[in-house]
């Protein structure tokens, strides 16, 4: 797989779904009510739209990387900063771009953004190009 | 202030209560549906299970972890940063051990939040003495300070 600086990972658009947050809260054993209880959000004086779990925001970008590489094993590491909340109903764009190719490791800048372009999270990922599985996504 | 410095020093190096993680195929399928992810490659779990699994499989829940740092959800705790190293993808229906260590506690002052601690801790997903993944989290804990 030949990769060069500037290559773009195909972007993914995701609509944040309140019912999906409830599923993830159960799977994660996450009791924080800001993800599923509108009454609590109201009492806290917050926006009444539930707040998406941070790991789910990261998962959207990781999914974009996995779709690009064709293999979950190709992503070696991710390092992210959680910048802002994503709320139920919002449309987000996940993407990444190659910033370095060194010693068989590809480094990508990665991001998840609100529709207006403001970041939800931003960071870096390293990918093993030898682990790419070409064409899997077309199957 | 001395007491706070002592408390910080005591916390660094603390081993978090160990736990276990086992994710069944139906749980991975539900997570993929919720996240809009692609179908699984065989028995390989969605990579979000590294971060989620380290939290779920720890020897305490998230609230217990925050309590260990002398705070609660009501204090406005935020997950600031995460570094995840995937040594090898996790697999469904496999038992993993979760271990963790507090690496650093730093007191800072900001404009929006006057005083807060940044706590860095690492969690490891292991099996048979092999590390499959490491998660390094930095959480932000606002602190009340006397005027």
mmCIF file of C-alpha atoms in Angstrom:
data_model
loop_
_atom_site.group_PDB
_atom_site.id
_atom_site.type_symbol
_atom_site.label_atom_id
_atom_site.label_comp_id
_atom_site.label_asym_id
_atom_site.label_seq_id
_atom_site.Cartn_x
_atom_site.Cartn_y
_atom_site.Cartn_z
ATOM 1 C CA UNK A 1 0.000 0.000 0.000
ATOM 2 C CA UNK A 2 1.581 3.265 -1.139
ATOM 3 C CA UNK A 3 0.747 6.211 1.076
ATOM 4 C CA UNK A 4 1.956 9.787 0.910
ATOM 5 C CA UNK A 5 1.673 12.881 3.049
ATOM 6 C CA UNK A 6 -1.586 14.643 2.289
ATOM 7 C CA UNK A 7 -3.604 11.489 1.563
ATOM 8 C CA UNK A 8 -7.078 11.882 3.032
ATOM 9 C CA UNK A 9 -9.071 9.284 4.904
ATOM 10 C CA UNK A 10 -12.603 9.276 3.451
ATOM 11 C CA UNK A 11 -14.796 11.359 5.755
ATOM 12 C CA UNK A 12 -17.715 9.860 7.668
ATOM 13 C CA UNK A 13 -20.874 11.733 8.580
ATOM 14 C CA UNK A 14 -22.640 10.684 11.741
ATOM 15 C CA UNK A 15 -25.895 11.869 13.290
ATOM 16 C CA UNK A 16 -25.717 11.617 17.083
ATOM 17 C CA UNK A 17 -28.586 9.434 18.259
ATOM 18 C CA UNK A 18 -30.058 9.700 21.784
ATOM 19 C CA UNK A 19 -31.263 6.087 21.806
ATOM 20 C CA UNK A 20 -27.760 4.906 20.863
ATOM 21 C CA UNK A 21 -26.408 6.720 23.942
ATOM 22 C CA UNK A 22 -28.696 4.613 26.134
ATOM 23 C CA UNK A 23 -27.363 1.410 24.567
ATOM 24 C CA UNK A 24 -23.768 2.562 25.064
ATOM 25 C CA UNK A 25 -24.479 3.596 28.671
ATOM 26 C CA UNK A 26 -25.649 0.053 29.433
ATOM 27 C CA UNK A 27 -22.748 -1.595 27.590
ATOM 28 C CA UNK A 28 -20.188 0.679 29.308
ATOM 29 C CA UNK A 29 -21.859 0.466 32.738
ATOM 30 C CA UNK A 30 -21.820 4.281 32.600
ATOM 31 C CA UNK A 31 -24.277 5.714 35.144
ATOM 32 C CA UNK A 32 -23.798 9.380 34.196
ATOM 33 C CA UNK A 33 -27.345 10.694 33.537
ATOM 34 C CA UNK A 34 -26.250 13.474 31.163
ATOM 35 C CA UNK A 35 -26.241 10.772 28.466
ATOM 36 C CA UNK A 36 -29.858 9.696 28.871
ATOM 37 C CA UNK A 37 -31.905 11.669 31.432
ATOM 38 C CA UNK A 38 -33.447 14.886 30.110
ATOM 39 C CA UNK A 39 -34.810 15.770 33.560
ATOM 40 C CA UNK A 40 -31.285 15.811 34.976
ATOM 41 C CA UNK A 41 -30.019 17.927 32.085
ATOM 42 C CA UNK A 42 -32.838 20.390 32.728
ATOM 43 C CA UNK A 43 -32.101 20.475 36.466
ATOM 44 C CA UNK A 44 -28.430 21.143 35.751
ATOM 45 C CA UNK A 45 -29.390 24.047 33.502
ATOM 46 C CA UNK A 46 -27.837 22.352 30.478
ATOM 47 C CA UNK A 47 -29.090 21.990 26.935
ATOM 48 C CA UNK A 48 -31.882 19.399 27.033
ATOM 49 C CA UNK A 49 -30.257 17.312 24.329
ATOM 50 C CA UNK A 50 -28.312 14.408 25.868
ATOM 51 C CA UNK A 51 -24.512 14.613 25.696
ATOM 52 C CA UNK A 52 -22.806 11.897 23.676
ATOM 53 C CA UNK A 53 -20.233 9.697 25.418
ATOM 54 C CA UNK A 54 -16.644 10.758 24.699
ATOM 55 C CA UNK A 55 -15.541 7.225 23.729
ATOM 56 C CA UNK A 56 -18.362 7.119 21.150
ATOM 57 C CA UNK A 57 -17.068 10.339 19.600
ATOM 58 C CA UNK A 58 -13.646 8.729 19.340
ATOM 59 C CA UNK A 59 -15.199 5.573 17.874
ATOM 60 C CA UNK A 60 -16.621 7.507 14.892
ATOM 61 C CA UNK A 61 -13.116 8.599 13.869
ATOM 62 C CA UNK A 62 -11.637 5.181 14.579
ATOM 63 C CA UNK A 63 -14.332 3.686 12.310
ATOM 64 C CA UNK A 64 -13.244 6.033 9.520
ATOM 65 C CA UNK A 65 -9.648 4.828 9.974
ATOM 66 C CA UNK A 66 -10.712 1.171 10.030
ATOM 67 C CA UNK A 67 -12.781 1.605 6.871
ATOM 68 C CA UNK A 68 -9.781 3.240 5.194
ATOM 69 C CA UNK A 69 -7.290 0.542 6.224
ATOM 70 C CA UNK A 70 -9.727 -2.346 5.834
ATOM 71 C CA UNK A 71 -8.537 -3.882 9.104
ATOM 72 C CA UNK A 72 -9.055 -3.116 12.769
ATOM 73 C CA UNK A 73 -5.498 -4.361 13.398
ATOM 74 C CA UNK A 74 -3.918 -1.635 11.238
ATOM 75 C CA UNK A 75 -4.449 1.166 13.762
ATOM 76 C CA UNK A 76 -1.567 1.095 16.236
ATOM 77 C CA UNK A 77 -2.448 4.055 18.436
ATOM 78 C CA UNK A 78 -4.645 7.116 18.768
ATOM 79 C CA UNK A 79 -4.088 10.171 20.918
ATOM 80 C CA UNK A 80 -6.939 12.653 21.226
ATOM 81 C CA UNK A 81 -8.043 15.747 23.074
ATOM 82 C CA UNK A 82 -11.748 16.059 23.840
ATOM 83 C CA UNK A 83 -12.563 19.660 22.942
ATOM 84 C CA UNK A 84 -16.355 20.003 23.063
ATOM 85 C CA UNK A 85 -19.536 18.019 23.591
ATOM 86 C CA UNK A 86 -21.609 16.467 20.816
ATOM 87 C CA UNK A 87 -25.349 16.590 21.497
ATOM 88 C CA UNK A 88 -28.195 14.358 20.345
ATOM 89 C CA UNK A 89 -29.345 15.250 16.862
ATOM 90 C CA UNK A 90 -26.136 16.941 15.806
ATOM 91 C CA UNK A 91 -24.467 15.951 12.542
ATOM 92 C CA UNK A 92 -20.714 15.358 12.843
ATOM 93 C CA UNK A 93 -17.935 14.760 10.347
ATOM 94 C CA UNK A 94 -15.085 12.355 11.146
ATOM 95 C CA UNK A 95 -11.904 12.446 9.110
ATOM 96 C CA UNK A 96 -8.139 12.151 9.022
ATOM 97 C CA UNK A 97 -5.189 13.039 6.822
ATOM 98 C CA UNK A 98 -1.700 11.559 6.488
ATOM 99 C CA UNK A 99 0.931 13.903 7.957
ATOM 100 C CA UNK A 100 4.027 11.665 7.975
ATOM 101 C CA UNK A 101 5.294 8.359 6.593
ATOM 102 C CA UNK A 102 8.331 7.138 8.529
ATOM 103 C CA UNK A 103 9.926 3.737 9.046
ATOM 104 C CA UNK A 104 6.830 1.846 8.026
ATOM 105 C CA UNK A 105 4.523 3.817 10.315
ATOM 106 C CA UNK A 106 1.989 6.281 8.953
ATOM 107 C CA UNK A 107 0.943 9.205 11.153
ATOM 108 C CA UNK A 108 -2.406 10.887 10.598
ATOM 109 C CA UNK A 109 -3.990 14.004 11.979
ATOM 110 C CA UNK A 110 -7.544 13.007 12.959
ATOM 111 C CA UNK A 111 -10.624 14.952 13.890
ATOM 112 C CA UNK A 112 -14.331 14.956 14.634
ATOM 113 C CA UNK A 113 -16.100 18.219 13.851
ATOM 114 C CA UNK A 114 -19.500 19.818 14.238
ATOM 115 C CA UNK A 115 -21.292 20.806 11.028
ATOM 116 C CA UNK A 116 -19.945 24.333 11.400
ATOM 117 C CA UNK A 117 -16.376 23.028 11.537
ATOM 118 C CA UNK A 118 -15.747 23.482 15.273
ATOM 119 C CA UNK A 119 -13.839 20.532 16.732
ATOM 120 C CA UNK A 120 -15.431 17.917 18.968
ATOM 121 C CA UNK A 121 -12.108 16.126 19.279
ATOM 122 C CA UNK A 122 -8.747 16.317 17.575
ATOM 123 C CA UNK A 123 -5.578 14.306 17.704
ATOM 124 C CA UNK A 124 -3.190 11.941 15.984
ATOM 125 C CA UNK A 125 -3.243 8.290 14.963
ATOM 126 C CA UNK A 126 -0.494 5.920 13.885
ATOM 127 C CA UNK A 127 -1.225 3.214 11.352
ATOM 128 C CA UNK A 128 0.719 0.179 10.094
ATOM 129 C CA UNK A 129 0.523 0.283 6.276
ATOM 130 C CA UNK A 130 1.601 -3.366 6.093
ATOM 131 C CA UNK A 131 -1.664 -4.296 7.822
ATOM 132 C CA UNK A 132 -3.883 -2.630 5.228
ATOM 133 C CA UNK A 133 -6.411 -5.007 3.680
ATOM 134 C CA UNK A 134 -7.206 -3.595 0.275
ATOM 135 C CA UNK A 135 -10.687 -4.007 -1.102
ATOM 136 C CA UNK A 136 -12.285 -5.375 2.063
ATOM 137 C CA UNK A 137 -14.689 -2.490 2.268
ATOM 138 C CA UNK A 138 -15.947 -3.252 -1.229
ATOM 139 C CA UNK A 139 -16.933 -6.807 -0.380
ATOM 140 C CA UNK B 1 -1.298 23.616 50.478
ATOM 141 C CA UNK B 2 1.174 21.186 52.041
ATOM 142 C CA UNK B 3 -1.623 18.722 52.690
ATOM 143 C CA UNK B 4 -2.635 18.936 49.012
ATOM 144 C CA UNK B 5 0.945 18.331 47.886
ATOM 145 C CA UNK B 6 1.122 15.313 50.185
ATOM 146 C CA UNK B 7 -2.192 14.025 48.854
ATOM 147 C CA UNK B 8 -0.964 14.382 45.268
ATOM 148 C CA UNK B 9 2.295 12.619 46.078
ATOM 149 C CA UNK B 10 0.464 9.775 47.772
ATOM 150 C CA UNK B 11 -1.872 9.302 44.810
ATOM 151 C CA UNK B 12 0.912 8.984 42.223
ATOM 152 C CA UNK B 13 1.848 5.341 41.816
ATOM 153 C CA UNK B 14 -1.405 4.099 43.315
ATOM 154 C CA UNK B 15 -2.504 0.849 41.732
ATOM 155 C CA UNK B 16 -6.177 0.975 40.740
ATOM 156 C CA UNK B 17 -8.369 -1.934 41.845
ATOM 157 C CA UNK B 18 -7.949 -4.707 39.251
ATOM 158 C CA UNK B 19 -10.892 -6.123 37.348
ATOM 159 C CA UNK B 20 -11.845 -8.310 34.405
ATOM 160 C CA UNK B 21 -13.352 -7.736 30.984
ATOM 161 C CA UNK B 22 -15.242 -10.157 28.783
ATOM 162 C CA UNK B 23 -17.309 -8.917 25.849
ATOM 163 C CA UNK B 24 -19.764 -11.277 24.192
ATOM 164 C CA UNK B 25 -20.438 -11.149 20.436
ATOM 165 C CA UNK B 26 -23.974 -9.798 20.937
ATOM 166 C CA UNK B 27 -22.596 -6.888 22.984
ATOM 167 C CA UNK B 28 -20.128 -6.046 20.237
ATOM 168 C CA UNK B 29 -22.927 -6.203 17.668
ATOM 169 C CA UNK B 30 -25.080 -3.856 19.766
ATOM 170 C CA UNK B 31 -22.166 -1.414 20.131
ATOM 171 C CA UNK B 32 -21.547 -1.452 16.375
ATOM 172 C CA UNK B 33 -25.235 -0.781 15.715
ATOM 173 C CA UNK B 34 -25.216 2.100 18.213
ATOM 174 C CA UNK B 35 -22.051 3.606 16.758
ATOM 175 C CA UNK B 36 -22.963 3.069 13.118
ATOM 176 C CA UNK B 37 -19.829 0.985 12.673
ATOM 177 C CA UNK B 38 -19.121 -1.730 10.123
ATOM 178 C CA UNK B 39 -19.652 -5.447 10.683
ATOM 179 C CA UNK B 40 -17.046 -7.313 12.728
ATOM 180 C CA UNK B 41 -13.993 -9.015 11.249
ATOM 181 C CA UNK B 42 -14.528 -12.484 12.671
ATOM 182 C CA UNK B 43 -14.324 -12.381 16.455
ATOM 183 C CA UNK B 44 -12.354 -9.111 16.604
ATOM 184 C CA UNK B 45 -14.063 -6.543 18.801
ATOM 185 C CA UNK B 46 -14.794 -2.981 17.764
ATOM 186 C CA UNK B 47 -11.761 -0.911 18.870
ATOM 187 C CA UNK B 48 -13.962 1.277 21.059
ATOM 188 C CA UNK B 49 -13.969 -1.672 23.484
ATOM 189 C CA UNK B 50 -10.402 -0.779 24.440
ATOM 190 C CA UNK B 51 -11.432 2.504 26.029
ATOM 191 C CA UNK B 52 -14.925 1.415 27.033
ATOM 192 C CA UNK B 53 -13.734 -1.976 28.180
ATOM 193 C CA UNK B 54 -10.959 -0.576 30.338
ATOM 194 C CA UNK B 55 -13.598 1.531 32.108
ATOM 195 C CA UNK B 56 -16.220 -1.211 32.278
ATOM 196 C CA UNK B 57 -13.781 -3.890 33.357
ATOM 197 C CA UNK B 58 -11.958 -1.878 35.996
ATOM 198 C CA UNK B 59 -12.292 -2.923 39.605
ATOM 199 C CA UNK B 60 -14.628 0.029 40.186
ATOM 200 C CA UNK B 61 -17.128 1.934 38.083
ATOM 201 C CA UNK B 62 -16.409 5.396 36.663
ATOM 202 C CA UNK B 63 -17.996 7.072 39.695
ATOM 203 C CA UNK B 64 -15.728 5.007 41.978
ATOM 204 C CA UNK B 65 -12.685 6.030 39.988
ATOM 205 C CA UNK B 66 -13.556 9.701 40.326
ATOM 206 C CA UNK B 67 -14.230 9.193 44.028
ATOM 207 C CA UNK B 68 -10.711 7.786 44.386
ATOM 208 C CA UNK B 69 -9.498 11.172 43.168
ATOM 209 C CA UNK B 70 -11.546 12.935 45.838
ATOM 210 C CA UNK B 71 -14.341 14.107 43.538
ATOM 211 C CA UNK B 72 -17.790 13.210 42.194
ATOM 212 C CA UNK B 73 -19.718 13.751 38.963
ATOM 213 C CA UNK B 74 -21.269 16.831 40.553
ATOM 214 C CA UNK B 75 -17.855 18.511 40.578
ATOM 215 C CA UNK B 76 -17.934 18.756 36.786
ATOM 216 C CA UNK B 77 -15.202 16.202 36.065
ATOM 217 C CA UNK B 78 -14.138 16.142 32.397
ATOM 218 C CA UNK B 79 -12.255 13.605 30.339
ATOM 219 C CA UNK B 80 -9.618 15.818 28.758
ATOM 220 C CA UNK B 81 -7.326 13.558 26.741
ATOM 221 C CA UNK B 82 -6.832 9.903 25.929
ATOM 222 C CA UNK B 83 -3.950 7.945 24.413
ATOM 223 C CA UNK B 84 -4.778 4.421 23.304
ATOM 224 C CA UNK B 85 -2.190 1.912 22.164
ATOM 225 C CA UNK B 86 -3.539 -1.191 20.453
ATOM 226 C CA UNK B 87 -0.884 -3.890 20.654
ATOM 227 C CA UNK B 88 -3.302 -6.509 19.354
ATOM 228 C CA UNK B 89 -7.062 -6.294 18.667
ATOM 229 C CA UNK B 90 -9.316 -7.603 21.433
ATOM 230 C CA UNK B 91 -11.517 -10.619 20.769
ATOM 231 C CA UNK B 92 -15.060 -11.541 21.775
ATOM 232 C CA UNK B 93 -15.715 -14.132 24.505
ATOM 233 C CA UNK B 94 -12.180 -13.833 25.885
ATOM 234 C CA UNK B 95 -11.388 -12.982 29.509
ATOM 235 C CA UNK B 96 -8.977 -10.080 29.944
ATOM 236 C CA UNK B 97 -7.505 -8.639 33.120
ATOM 237 C CA UNK B 98 -7.735 -4.876 33.659
ATOM 238 C CA UNK B 99 -5.054 -3.194 35.725
ATOM 239 C CA UNK B 100 -4.301 0.472 36.250
ATOM 240 C CA UNK B 101 -1.899 2.934 37.838
ATOM 241 C CA UNK B 102 -2.082 6.642 38.680
ATOM 242 C CA UNK B 103 0.830 8.272 36.847
ATOM 243 C CA UNK B 104 0.603 11.959 37.648
ATOM 244 C CA UNK B 105 -1.430 14.586 39.491
ATOM 245 C CA UNK B 106 -0.885 18.221 38.621
ATOM 246 C CA UNK B 107 -2.535 21.268 40.199
ATOM 247 C CA UNK B 108 -3.280 24.036 37.686
ATOM 248 C CA UNK B 109 -5.049 27.387 37.565
ATOM 249 C CA UNK B 110 -7.212 28.597 34.686
ATOM 250 C CA UNK B 111 -9.375 31.483 33.612
ATOM 251 C CA UNK B 112 -12.697 29.657 33.388
ATOM 252 C CA UNK B 113 -12.029 27.179 36.187
ATOM 253 C CA UNK B 114 -9.865 28.881 38.792
ATOM 254 C CA UNK B 115 -8.317 25.771 40.274
ATOM 255 C CA UNK B 116 -8.254 22.214 38.978
ATOM 256 C CA UNK B 117 -6.246 19.013 39.106
ATOM 257 C CA UNK B 118 -5.186 17.129 36.000
ATOM 258 C CA UNK B 119 -4.962 13.431 36.880
ATOM 259 C CA UNK B 120 -3.180 11.083 34.478
ATOM 260 C CA UNK B 121 -3.717 7.353 34.865
ATOM 261 C CA UNK B 122 -2.993 4.322 32.726
ATOM 262 C CA UNK B 123 -5.124 1.209 32.339
ATOM 263 C CA UNK B 124 -3.909 -1.977 30.724
ATOM 264 C CA UNK B 125 -5.866 -4.793 29.073
ATOM 265 C CA UNK B 126 -3.913 -8.007 29.645
ATOM 266 C CA UNK B 127 -4.136 -11.766 29.240
ATOM 267 C CA UNK B 128 -1.573 -14.398 30.191
ATOM 268 C CA UNK B 129 0.957 -11.694 31.148
ATOM 269 C CA UNK B 130 0.695 -10.072 27.710
ATOM 270 C CA UNK B 131 -0.521 -6.509 27.271
ATOM 271 C CA UNK B 132 -3.071 -6.218 24.467
ATOM 272 C CA UNK B 133 -3.828 -2.535 24.914
ATOM 273 C CA UNK B 134 -2.930 0.479 27.041
ATOM 274 C CA UNK B 135 -5.156 3.465 27.746
ATOM 275 C CA UNK B 136 -3.700 6.638 29.205
ATOM 276 C CA UNK B 137 -6.425 9.049 30.317
ATOM 277 C CA UNK B 138 -6.090 12.607 31.566
ATOM 278 C CA UNK B 139 -9.104 13.845 33.485
ATOM 279 C CA UNK B 140 -9.759 17.357 34.717
ATOM 280 C CA UNK B 141 -11.141 17.784 38.245
ATOM 281 C CA UNK B 142 -12.283 21.288 39.254
ATOM 282 C CA UNK B 143 -11.411 22.122 42.879
ATOM 283 C CA UNK B 144 -12.954 24.575 45.280
ATOM 284 C CA UNK B 145 -10.451 27.048 46.704
ATOM 285 C CA UNK B 146 -10.822 29.406 49.645
ATOM 286 C CA UNK B 147 -11.110 33.083 48.695
#
